[in-house]
Amino acid sequence: MLNNLKIRWHQGSQFIPDVTKASVPGIFKGRPIITTAKVDEASLADLCPTHAISMNPCSLDLGKCTFCGECAVQFPKKIFFTSDYKLSSNDREKLIIKEGEDLLIQMNPALIREEIRRLFGRSLKLRQVSAGGDNSCEMELNAANNVQFDLSRFGIDFVASPRHADGIVITGPITKNMAEPLERCYQAVPSPKIIILVGVDAISGGIFADSPALNREFLTNHTVDLYVPGNPAHPLTFINGVLDLLRKRDGNFSFS
Ligand code: SF4
């Protein structure tokens, strides 16, 4: 018994007390900043494997970025990555980082459906669909429920059946073979329901965007409620995004 207590004392608290203020290791690539330094923008845009960088003015689309970091390596005076992991938004436009701006990525309150906070603010059950995913975002979503991140403390859980879910979390670029199962899974979720896209592949197709093996019609037929960038998305990016979607507008963290 004494030994067990010693081990427990030695381990300390495993969970992150406040997931909104946690810090991440310096190697983590979060929200990028684009300076106003003059560089050869055409070469910069050209080196990006997913065409995430646009010119005149220079901007970077987090929904297309694989966070390979090559732009920051080749043009360190123009682009650098911060450790800010709060990258999620319900507004696709807010994922575009513009030259000379250092703005936090936030939700667009006008796009949040009223029933989302009213019905799911205290309890949200999600069904995960890997639509051609490579298991990276799926592993991070698993990690979101481990003892450190402890997603379920907020009343947010993953469930096995879409019949028990309030929404779906999609990972992967949505392959042709997964298009119909994804649609059927979504139809099996009772209304009202939400859609969350996790990772660059789900948001834009990522490096597979031009592949003929994809069928992303699902996204033109249904409204997405939350975009969670990353490659893969970090558990803190996912958790903070979902909390921001559900949280009341006064910013109350306790779902009062
Ligand atoms: S880090 Fe993102 S924007 Fe930069 S080159 Fe890689 S994919 Fe493109």
PDB file of C-alpha atoms and ligand atoms in Angstrom:
ATOM      1  CA  MET A   1       0.000   0.000   0.000  1.00  0.00           C
ATOM      2  CA  LEU A   2       2.765   2.410   0.999  1.00  0.00           C
ATOM      3  CA  ASN A   3       4.652   1.557  -2.178  1.00  0.00           C
ATOM      4  CA  ASN A   4       1.555   2.244  -4.271  1.00  0.00           C
ATOM      5  CA  LEU A   5       1.129   5.622  -2.615  1.00  0.00           C
ATOM      6  CA  LYS A   6       4.808   6.421  -3.244  1.00  0.00           C
ATOM      7  CA  ILE A   7       4.416   5.565  -6.931  1.00  0.00           C
ATOM      8  CA  ARG A   8       1.255   7.673  -7.147  1.00  0.00           C
ATOM      9  CA  TRP A   9       3.007  10.608  -5.466  1.00  0.00           C
ATOM     10  CA  HIS A  10       6.016  10.208  -7.763  1.00  0.00           C
ATOM     11  CA  GLN A  11       3.814  10.229 -10.873  1.00  0.00           C
ATOM     12  CA  GLY A  12       1.932  13.354  -9.833  1.00  0.00           C
ATOM     13  CA  SER A  13      -1.101  14.507 -11.809  1.00  0.00           C
ATOM     14  CA  GLN A  14      -1.188  13.095 -15.312  1.00  0.00           C
ATOM     15  CA  PHE A  15      -3.970  15.193 -16.749  1.00  0.00           C
ATOM     16  CA  ILE A  16      -3.577  18.689 -18.194  1.00  0.00           C
ATOM     17  CA  PRO A  17      -5.541  20.903 -15.798  1.00  0.00           C
ATOM     18  CA  ASP A  18      -6.452  23.543 -18.381  1.00  0.00           C
ATOM     19  CA  VAL A  19      -6.358  22.434 -22.018  1.00  0.00           C
ATOM     20  CA  THR A  20      -6.888  26.008 -23.170  1.00  0.00           C
ATOM     21  CA  LYS A  21      -3.562  27.153 -21.720  1.00  0.00           C
ATOM     22  CA  ALA A  22      -1.342  24.067 -22.073  1.00  0.00           C
ATOM     23  CA  SER A  23       2.079  24.552 -23.636  1.00  0.00           C
ATOM     24  CA  VAL A  24       3.541  22.283 -26.291  1.00  0.00           C
ATOM     25  CA  PRO A  25       7.194  21.442 -27.099  1.00  0.00           C
ATOM     26  CA  GLY A  26       9.129  23.942 -29.228  1.00  0.00           C
ATOM     27  CA  ILE A  27       9.328  21.607 -32.222  1.00  0.00           C
ATOM     28  CA  PHE A  28       5.555  21.775 -32.648  1.00  0.00           C
ATOM     29  CA  LYS A  29       4.468  23.705 -35.734  1.00  0.00           C
ATOM     30  CA  GLY A  30       1.342  25.697 -35.021  1.00  0.00           C
ATOM     31  CA  ARG A  31      -0.125  28.905 -36.419  1.00  0.00           C
ATOM     32  CA  PRO A  32       2.300  30.389 -38.964  1.00  0.00           C
ATOM     33  CA  ILE A  33       3.098  34.065 -39.293  1.00  0.00           C
ATOM     34  CA  ILE A  34       3.911  35.649 -42.645  1.00  0.00           C
ATOM     35  CA  THR A  35       6.047  38.756 -42.375  1.00  0.00           C
ATOM     36  CA  THR A  36       6.144  41.635 -44.856  1.00  0.00           C
ATOM     37  CA  ALA A  37       9.744  40.821 -45.847  1.00  0.00           C
ATOM     38  CA  LYS A  38      10.298  41.019 -49.597  1.00  0.00           C
ATOM     39  CA  VAL A  39      11.113  37.629 -51.112  1.00  0.00           C
ATOM     40  CA  ASP A  40      10.657  35.880 -54.426  1.00  0.00           C
ATOM     41  CA  GLU A  41       7.002  34.995 -53.812  1.00  0.00           C
ATOM     42  CA  ALA A  42       6.710  32.921 -56.960  1.00  0.00           C
ATOM     43  CA  SER A  43       9.498  30.605 -55.743  1.00  0.00           C
ATOM     44  CA  LEU A  44       7.884  30.486 -52.311  1.00  0.00           C
ATOM     45  CA  ALA A  45       4.493  29.500 -53.704  1.00  0.00           C
ATOM     46  CA  ASP A  46       6.143  27.048 -56.063  1.00  0.00           C
ATOM     47  CA  LEU A  47       7.854  25.008 -53.362  1.00  0.00           C
ATOM     48  CA  CYS A  48       4.639  24.216 -51.495  1.00  0.00           C
ATOM     49  CA  PRO A  49       3.564  20.642 -52.330  1.00  0.00           C
ATOM     50  CA  THR A  50      -0.128  21.334 -51.736  1.00  0.00           C
ATOM     51  CA  HIS A  51      -0.430  24.838 -53.234  1.00  0.00           C
ATOM     52  CA  ALA A  52      -1.244  26.259 -49.812  1.00  0.00           C
ATOM     53  CA  ILE A  53       0.660  29.477 -50.490  1.00  0.00           C
ATOM     54  CA  SER A  54      -0.780  32.235 -52.686  1.00  0.00           C
ATOM     55  CA  MET A  55       0.850  35.438 -53.920  1.00  0.00           C
ATOM     56  CA  ASN A  56      -0.056  39.142 -54.120  1.00  0.00           C
ATOM     57  CA  PRO A  57      -0.608  39.448 -51.221  1.00  0.00           C
ATOM     58  CA  CYS A  58       1.145  36.418 -49.765  1.00  0.00           C
ATOM     59  CA  SER A  59      -1.154  34.108 -47.805  1.00  0.00           C
ATOM     60  CA  LEU A  60      -1.094  30.558 -46.462  1.00  0.00           C
ATOM     61  CA  ASP A  61      -4.150  28.307 -46.315  1.00  0.00           C
ATOM     62  CA  LEU A  62      -4.050  26.113 -43.188  1.00  0.00           C
ATOM     63  CA  GLY A  63      -6.727  23.916 -44.731  1.00  0.00           C
ATOM     64  CA  LYS A  64      -4.209  22.903 -47.395  1.00  0.00           C
ATOM     65  CA  CYS A  65      -0.969  23.053 -45.369  1.00  0.00           C
ATOM     66  CA  THR A  66       0.705  19.751 -44.485  1.00  0.00           C
ATOM     67  CA  PHE A  67       2.984  21.539 -41.989  1.00  0.00           C
ATOM     68  CA  CYS A  68       6.031  20.111 -43.747  1.00  0.00           C
ATOM     69  CA  GLY A  69       7.813  23.344 -42.785  1.00  0.00           C
ATOM     70  CA  GLU A  70       9.721  23.649 -46.054  1.00  0.00           C
ATOM     71  CA  CYS A  71       8.524  27.227 -46.665  1.00  0.00           C
ATOM     72  CA  ALA A  72       9.875  28.311 -43.268  1.00  0.00           C
ATOM     73  CA  VAL A  73      13.177  26.516 -43.936  1.00  0.00           C
ATOM     74  CA  GLN A  74      13.675  28.066 -47.374  1.00  0.00           C
ATOM     75  CA  PHE A  75      12.271  31.516 -46.533  1.00  0.00           C
ATOM     76  CA  PRO A  76      12.868  31.975 -42.791  1.00  0.00           C
ATOM     77  CA  LYS A  77      12.506  35.767 -42.971  1.00  0.00           C
ATOM     78  CA  LYS A  78       9.106  35.432 -44.630  1.00  0.00           C
ATOM     79  CA  ILE A  79       7.379  32.559 -42.790  1.00  0.00           C
ATOM     80  CA  PHE A  80       7.813  31.067 -39.347  1.00  0.00           C
ATOM     81  CA  PHE A  81       5.653  28.767 -37.277  1.00  0.00           C
ATOM     82  CA  THR A  82       4.537  29.603 -33.727  1.00  0.00           C
ATOM     83  CA  SER A  83       3.531  26.984 -31.168  1.00  0.00           C
ATOM     84  CA  ASP A  84      -0.080  28.226 -31.147  1.00  0.00           C
ATOM     85  CA  TYR A  85      -2.155  25.056 -31.500  1.00  0.00           C
ATOM     86  CA  LYS A  86      -5.542  26.818 -31.584  1.00  0.00           C
ATOM     87  CA  LEU A  87      -6.000  26.456 -35.316  1.00  0.00           C
ATOM     88  CA  SER A  88      -9.638  25.354 -35.536  1.00  0.00           C
ATOM     89  CA  SER A  89     -12.505  27.411 -36.873  1.00  0.00           C
ATOM     90  CA  ASN A  90     -15.993  26.956 -38.230  1.00  0.00           C
ATOM     91  CA  ASP A  91     -15.206  29.501 -40.940  1.00  0.00           C
ATOM     92  CA  ARG A  92     -13.056  28.197 -43.805  1.00  0.00           C
ATOM     93  CA  GLU A  93     -11.905  31.752 -44.573  1.00  0.00           C
ATOM     94  CA  LYS A  94     -10.383  32.131 -41.107  1.00  0.00           C
ATOM     95  CA  LEU A  95      -7.912  29.342 -41.898  1.00  0.00           C
ATOM     96  CA  ILE A  96      -6.167  31.624 -44.363  1.00  0.00           C
ATOM     97  CA  ILE A  97      -3.174  33.392 -42.801  1.00  0.00           C
ATOM     98  CA  LYS A  98      -2.399  36.708 -44.426  1.00  0.00           C
ATOM     99  CA  GLU A  99       0.878  38.541 -44.850  1.00  0.00           C
ATOM    100  CA  GLY A 100       1.666  41.049 -42.074  1.00  0.00           C
ATOM    101  CA  GLU A 101      -1.063  39.765 -39.733  1.00  0.00           C
ATOM    102  CA  ASP A 102      -0.608  38.115 -36.334  1.00  0.00           C
ATOM    103  CA  LEU A 103      -4.210  37.261 -35.508  1.00  0.00           C
ATOM    104  CA  LEU A 104      -5.527  34.376 -33.435  1.00  0.00           C
ATOM    105  CA  ILE A 105      -7.668  31.934 -35.373  1.00  0.00           C
ATOM    106  CA  GLN A 106     -11.179  32.190 -34.020  1.00  0.00           C
ATOM    107  CA  MET A 107     -14.703  30.969 -34.533  1.00  0.00           C
ATOM    108  CA  ASN A 108     -17.264  32.921 -36.508  1.00  0.00           C
ATOM    109  CA  PRO A 109     -20.213  33.149 -34.048  1.00  0.00           C
ATOM    110  CA  ALA A 110     -22.602  34.013 -36.884  1.00  0.00           C
ATOM    111  CA  LEU A 111     -22.040  30.570 -38.446  1.00  0.00           C
ATOM    112  CA  ILE A 112     -22.727  28.530 -35.289  1.00  0.00           C
ATOM    113  CA  ARG A 113     -26.190  27.033 -35.468  1.00  0.00           C
ATOM    114  CA  GLU A 114     -28.271  27.896 -32.398  1.00  0.00           C
ATOM    115  CA  GLU A 115     -29.114  24.266 -31.639  1.00  0.00           C
ATOM    116  CA  ILE A 116     -25.461  23.231 -31.399  1.00  0.00           C
ATOM    117  CA  ARG A 117     -24.819  25.069 -28.141  1.00  0.00           C
ATOM    118  CA  ARG A 118     -28.334  24.525 -26.806  1.00  0.00           C
ATOM    119  CA  LEU A 119     -28.389  20.757 -27.370  1.00  0.00           C
ATOM    120  CA  PHE A 120     -24.733  19.708 -27.297  1.00  0.00           C
ATOM    121  CA  GLY A 121     -23.193  22.226 -24.875  1.00  0.00           C
ATOM    122  CA  ARG A 122     -23.103  19.746 -21.995  1.00  0.00           C
ATOM    123  CA  SER A 123     -22.912  16.443 -23.861  1.00  0.00           C
ATOM    124  CA  LEU A 124     -21.650  15.628 -27.320  1.00  0.00           C
ATOM    125  CA  LYS A 125     -21.316  12.115 -28.716  1.00  0.00           C
ATOM    126  CA  LEU A 126     -19.303  11.694 -31.896  1.00  0.00           C
ATOM    127  CA  ARG A 127     -18.865   8.928 -34.418  1.00  0.00           C
ATOM    128  CA  GLN A 128     -15.482   8.905 -36.163  1.00  0.00           C
ATOM    129  CA  VAL A 129     -15.295   7.998 -39.862  1.00  0.00           C
ATOM    130  CA  SER A 130     -11.907   7.370 -41.435  1.00  0.00           C
ATOM    131  CA  ALA A 131     -12.666   8.113 -45.090  1.00  0.00           C
ATOM    132  CA  GLY A 132      -9.408   6.880 -46.600  1.00  0.00           C
ATOM    133  CA  GLY A 133      -7.303   8.194 -43.725  1.00  0.00           C
ATOM    134  CA  ASP A 134      -3.725   7.104 -43.018  1.00  0.00           C
ATOM    135  CA  ASN A 135      -4.413   6.539 -39.297  1.00  0.00           C
ATOM    136  CA  SER A 136      -2.425   9.596 -38.187  1.00  0.00           C
ATOM    137  CA  CYS A 137      -5.346  11.873 -37.329  1.00  0.00           C
ATOM    138  CA  GLU A 138      -7.201   8.829 -36.048  1.00  0.00           C
ATOM    139  CA  MET A 139      -4.363   8.140 -33.592  1.00  0.00           C
ATOM    140  CA  GLU A 140      -4.395  11.754 -32.411  1.00  0.00           C
ATOM    141  CA  LEU A 141      -8.150  11.556 -31.871  1.00  0.00           C
ATOM    142  CA  ASN A 142      -7.543   8.455 -29.765  1.00  0.00           C
ATOM    143  CA  ALA A 143      -4.933  10.426 -27.844  1.00  0.00           C
ATOM    144  CA  ALA A 144      -7.499  13.156 -27.179  1.00  0.00           C
ATOM    145  CA  ASN A 145      -9.177  10.698 -24.867  1.00  0.00           C
ATOM    146  CA  ASN A 146      -6.066   9.536 -23.024  1.00  0.00           C
ATOM    147  CA  VAL A 147      -5.298  10.424 -19.438  1.00  0.00           C
ATOM    148  CA  GLN A 148      -3.431  13.614 -20.360  1.00  0.00           C
ATOM    149  CA  PHE A 149      -5.995  15.285 -22.594  1.00  0.00           C
ATOM    150  CA  ASP A 150      -9.059  13.556 -21.102  1.00  0.00           C
ATOM    151  CA  LEU A 151     -11.607  14.788 -23.639  1.00  0.00           C
ATOM    152  CA  SER A 152     -14.480  13.008 -21.906  1.00  0.00           C
ATOM    153  CA  ARG A 153     -14.212  15.298 -18.865  1.00  0.00           C
ATOM    154  CA  PHE A 154     -16.039  17.865 -21.021  1.00  0.00           C
ATOM    155  CA  GLY A 155     -18.878  15.479 -21.815  1.00  0.00           C
ATOM    156  CA  ILE A 156     -17.451  14.780 -25.279  1.00  0.00           C
ATOM    157  CA  ASP A 157     -17.115  11.110 -26.218  1.00  0.00           C
ATOM    158  CA  PHE A 158     -16.632   8.924 -29.249  1.00  0.00           C
ATOM    159  CA  VAL A 159     -19.324   6.276 -29.682  1.00  0.00           C
ATOM    160  CA  ALA A 160     -19.397   3.073 -31.709  1.00  0.00           C
ATOM    161  CA  SER A 161     -22.689   3.601 -33.506  1.00  0.00           C
ATOM    162  CA  PRO A 162     -23.886   6.595 -35.544  1.00  0.00           C
ATOM    163  CA  ARG A 163     -27.316   5.932 -34.020  1.00  0.00           C
ATOM    164  CA  HIS A 164     -25.886   7.005 -30.669  1.00  0.00           C
ATOM    165  CA  ALA A 165     -24.031  10.011 -32.061  1.00  0.00           C
ATOM    166  CA  ASP A 166     -24.757  13.746 -32.354  1.00  0.00           C
ATOM    167  CA  GLY A 167     -22.371  14.167 -35.236  1.00  0.00           C
ATOM    168  CA  ILE A 168     -19.503  12.727 -37.227  1.00  0.00           C
ATOM    169  CA  VAL A 169     -15.775  13.429 -37.225  1.00  0.00           C
ATOM    170  CA  ILE A 170     -14.254  12.820 -40.652  1.00  0.00           C
ATOM    171  CA  THR A 171     -10.583  12.066 -41.248  1.00  0.00           C
ATOM    172  CA  GLY A 172      -8.930  11.226 -44.557  1.00  0.00           C
ATOM    173  CA  PRO A 173      -9.412  12.726 -48.038  1.00  0.00           C
ATOM    174  CA  ILE A 174     -12.723  10.845 -48.700  1.00  0.00           C
ATOM    175  CA  THR A 175     -11.939   8.181 -51.225  1.00  0.00           C
ATOM    176  CA  LYS A 176     -14.436   6.936 -53.789  1.00  0.00           C
ATOM    177  CA  ASN A 177     -14.791   3.707 -51.855  1.00  0.00           C
ATOM    178  CA  MET A 178     -15.611   5.559 -48.654  1.00  0.00           C
ATOM    179  CA  ALA A 179     -18.007   8.114 -50.176  1.00  0.00           C
ATOM    180  CA  GLU A 180     -21.109   5.959 -49.841  1.00  0.00           C
ATOM    181  CA  PRO A 181     -20.296   4.486 -46.386  1.00  0.00           C
ATOM    182  CA  LEU A 182     -19.657   8.047 -45.169  1.00  0.00           C
ATOM    183  CA  GLU A 183     -23.003   9.261 -46.502  1.00  0.00           C
ATOM    184  CA  ARG A 184     -24.812   6.274 -45.001  1.00  0.00           C
ATOM    185  CA  CYS A 185     -23.120   6.812 -41.660  1.00  0.00           C
ATOM    186  CA  TYR A 186     -24.121  10.484 -41.690  1.00  0.00           C
ATOM    187  CA  GLN A 187     -27.723   9.628 -42.579  1.00  0.00           C
ATOM    188  CA  ALA A 188     -27.825   7.198 -39.627  1.00  0.00           C
ATOM    189  CA  VAL A 189     -27.061   9.998 -37.159  1.00  0.00           C
ATOM    190  CA  PRO A 190     -30.253  11.544 -35.760  1.00  0.00           C
ATOM    191  CA  SER A 191     -30.862  15.235 -36.504  1.00  0.00           C
ATOM    192  CA  PRO A 192     -29.748  17.816 -35.582  1.00  0.00           C
ATOM    193  CA  LYS A 193     -26.182  16.704 -36.183  1.00  0.00           C
ATOM    194  CA  ILE A 194     -22.792  18.211 -36.744  1.00  0.00           C
ATOM    195  CA  ILE A 195     -19.869  17.565 -39.085  1.00  0.00           C
ATOM    196  CA  ILE A 196     -16.240  18.047 -38.036  1.00  0.00           C
ATOM    197  CA  LEU A 197     -13.345  17.706 -40.480  1.00  0.00           C
ATOM    198  CA  VAL A 198     -10.028  16.770 -38.856  1.00  0.00           C
ATOM    199  CA  GLY A 199      -6.718  17.121 -40.661  1.00  0.00           C
ATOM    200  CA  VAL A 200      -5.587  18.571 -43.963  1.00  0.00           C
ATOM    201  CA  ASP A 201      -6.685  15.511 -45.926  1.00  0.00           C
ATOM    202  CA  ALA A 202     -10.291  15.859 -44.792  1.00  0.00           C
ATOM    203  CA  ILE A 203     -10.377  19.648 -45.201  1.00  0.00           C
ATOM    204  CA  SER A 204      -8.885  19.941 -48.684  1.00  0.00           C
ATOM    205  CA  GLY A 205      -7.712  16.510 -49.804  1.00  0.00           C
ATOM    206  CA  GLY A 206      -4.128  17.419 -48.847  1.00  0.00           C
ATOM    207  CA  ILE A 207      -1.526  15.820 -51.078  1.00  0.00           C
ATOM    208  CA  PHE A 208      -4.300  13.689 -52.607  1.00  0.00           C
ATOM    209  CA  ALA A 209      -6.420  16.696 -53.638  1.00  0.00           C
ATOM    210  CA  ASP A 210      -6.087  16.040 -57.382  1.00  0.00           C
ATOM    211  CA  SER A 211      -6.399  12.269 -57.166  1.00  0.00           C
ATOM    212  CA  PRO A 212      -9.109  10.619 -59.293  1.00  0.00           C
ATOM    213  CA  ALA A 213      -9.530   8.129 -56.443  1.00  0.00           C
ATOM    214  CA  LEU A 214     -11.374  10.727 -54.354  1.00  0.00           C
ATOM    215  CA  ASN A 215     -15.059  11.577 -54.236  1.00  0.00           C
ATOM    216  CA  ARG A 216     -15.592  14.632 -52.043  1.00  0.00           C
ATOM    217  CA  GLU A 217     -19.196  15.322 -53.067  1.00  0.00           C
ATOM    218  CA  PHE A 218     -20.259  14.784 -49.457  1.00  0.00           C
ATOM    219  CA  LEU A 219     -18.734  18.134 -48.578  1.00  0.00           C
ATOM    220  CA  THR A 220     -20.670  19.995 -51.255  1.00  0.00           C
ATOM    221  CA  ASN A 221     -23.932  18.390 -50.120  1.00  0.00           C
ATOM    222  CA  HIS A 222     -23.571  19.037 -46.371  1.00  0.00           C
ATOM    223  CA  THR A 223     -22.540  21.929 -44.131  1.00  0.00           C
ATOM    224  CA  VAL A 224     -19.315  21.573 -42.177  1.00  0.00           C
ATOM    225  CA  ASP A 225     -19.490  22.875 -38.587  1.00  0.00           C
ATOM    226  CA  LEU A 226     -15.807  22.779 -37.674  1.00  0.00           C
ATOM    227  CA  TYR A 227     -12.466  22.582 -39.472  1.00  0.00           C
ATOM    228  CA  VAL A 228      -9.516  21.236 -37.459  1.00  0.00           C
ATOM    229  CA  PRO A 229      -6.241  21.786 -39.382  1.00  0.00           C
ATOM    230  CA  GLY A 230      -3.093  19.738 -38.875  1.00  0.00           C
ATOM    231  CA  ASN A 231      -1.206  16.876 -40.425  1.00  0.00           C
ATOM    232  CA  PRO A 232      -2.073  15.174 -38.220  1.00  0.00           C
ATOM    233  CA  ALA A 233      -4.193  17.471 -36.086  1.00  0.00           C
ATOM    234  CA  HIS A 234      -2.933  17.813 -32.502  1.00  0.00           C
ATOM    235  CA  PRO A 235      -5.329  16.664 -29.727  1.00  0.00           C
ATOM    236  CA  LEU A 236      -5.218  20.205 -28.279  1.00  0.00           C
ATOM    237  CA  THR A 237      -6.236  21.635 -31.656  1.00  0.00           C
ATOM    238  CA  PHE A 238      -9.204  19.277 -31.770  1.00  0.00           C
ATOM    239  CA  ILE A 239     -10.261  19.742 -28.134  1.00  0.00           C
ATOM    240  CA  ASN A 240     -10.012  23.531 -28.201  1.00  0.00           C
ATOM    241  CA  GLY A 241     -11.882  23.659 -31.501  1.00  0.00           C
ATOM    242  CA  VAL A 242     -14.777  21.568 -30.218  1.00  0.00           C
ATOM    243  CA  LEU A 243     -14.894  23.501 -26.934  1.00  0.00           C
ATOM    244  CA  ASP A 244     -14.981  26.781 -28.844  1.00  0.00           C
ATOM    245  CA  LEU A 245     -17.822  25.444 -30.978  1.00  0.00           C
ATOM    246  CA  LEU A 246     -19.818  24.390 -27.911  1.00  0.00           C
ATOM    247  CA  ARG A 247     -18.806  27.080 -25.453  1.00  0.00           C
ATOM    248  CA  LYS A 248     -21.205  29.820 -24.652  1.00  0.00           C
ATOM    249  CA  ARG A 249     -20.356  33.210 -26.094  1.00  0.00           C
ATOM    250  CA  ASP A 250     -19.294  34.646 -22.713  1.00  0.00           C
ATOM    251  CA  GLY A 251     -16.289  32.334 -22.958  1.00  0.00           C
ATOM    252  CA  ASN A 252     -17.376  30.409 -19.871  1.00  0.00           C
ATOM    253  CA  PHE A 253     -15.250  27.295 -19.801  1.00  0.00           C
ATOM    254  CA  SER A 254     -17.550  25.440 -17.415  1.00  0.00           C
ATOM    255  CA  PHE A 255     -20.557  25.124 -19.783  1.00  0.00           C
ATOM    256  CA  SER A 256     -22.816  26.976 -17.358  1.00  0.00           C
TER     257      SER A 256
HETATM  258  S1  SF4 B   1       4.551  24.091 -44.376  1.00  0.00           S
HETATM  259 FE1  SF4 B   1       2.566  24.210 -45.413  1.00  0.00          FE
HETATM  260  S2  SF4 B   1       2.629  26.091 -46.603  1.00  0.00           S
HETATM  261 FE2  SF4 B   1       4.752  25.588 -46.044  1.00  0.00          FE
HETATM  262  S3  SF4 B   1       5.532  24.402 -47.795  1.00  0.00           S
HETATM  263 FE3  SF4 B   1       4.748  22.915 -46.294  1.00  0.00          FE
HETATM  264  S4  SF4 B   1       2.633  22.559 -46.918  1.00  0.00           S
HETATM  265 FE4  SF4 B   1       3.296  24.434 -47.958  1.00  0.00          FE
END
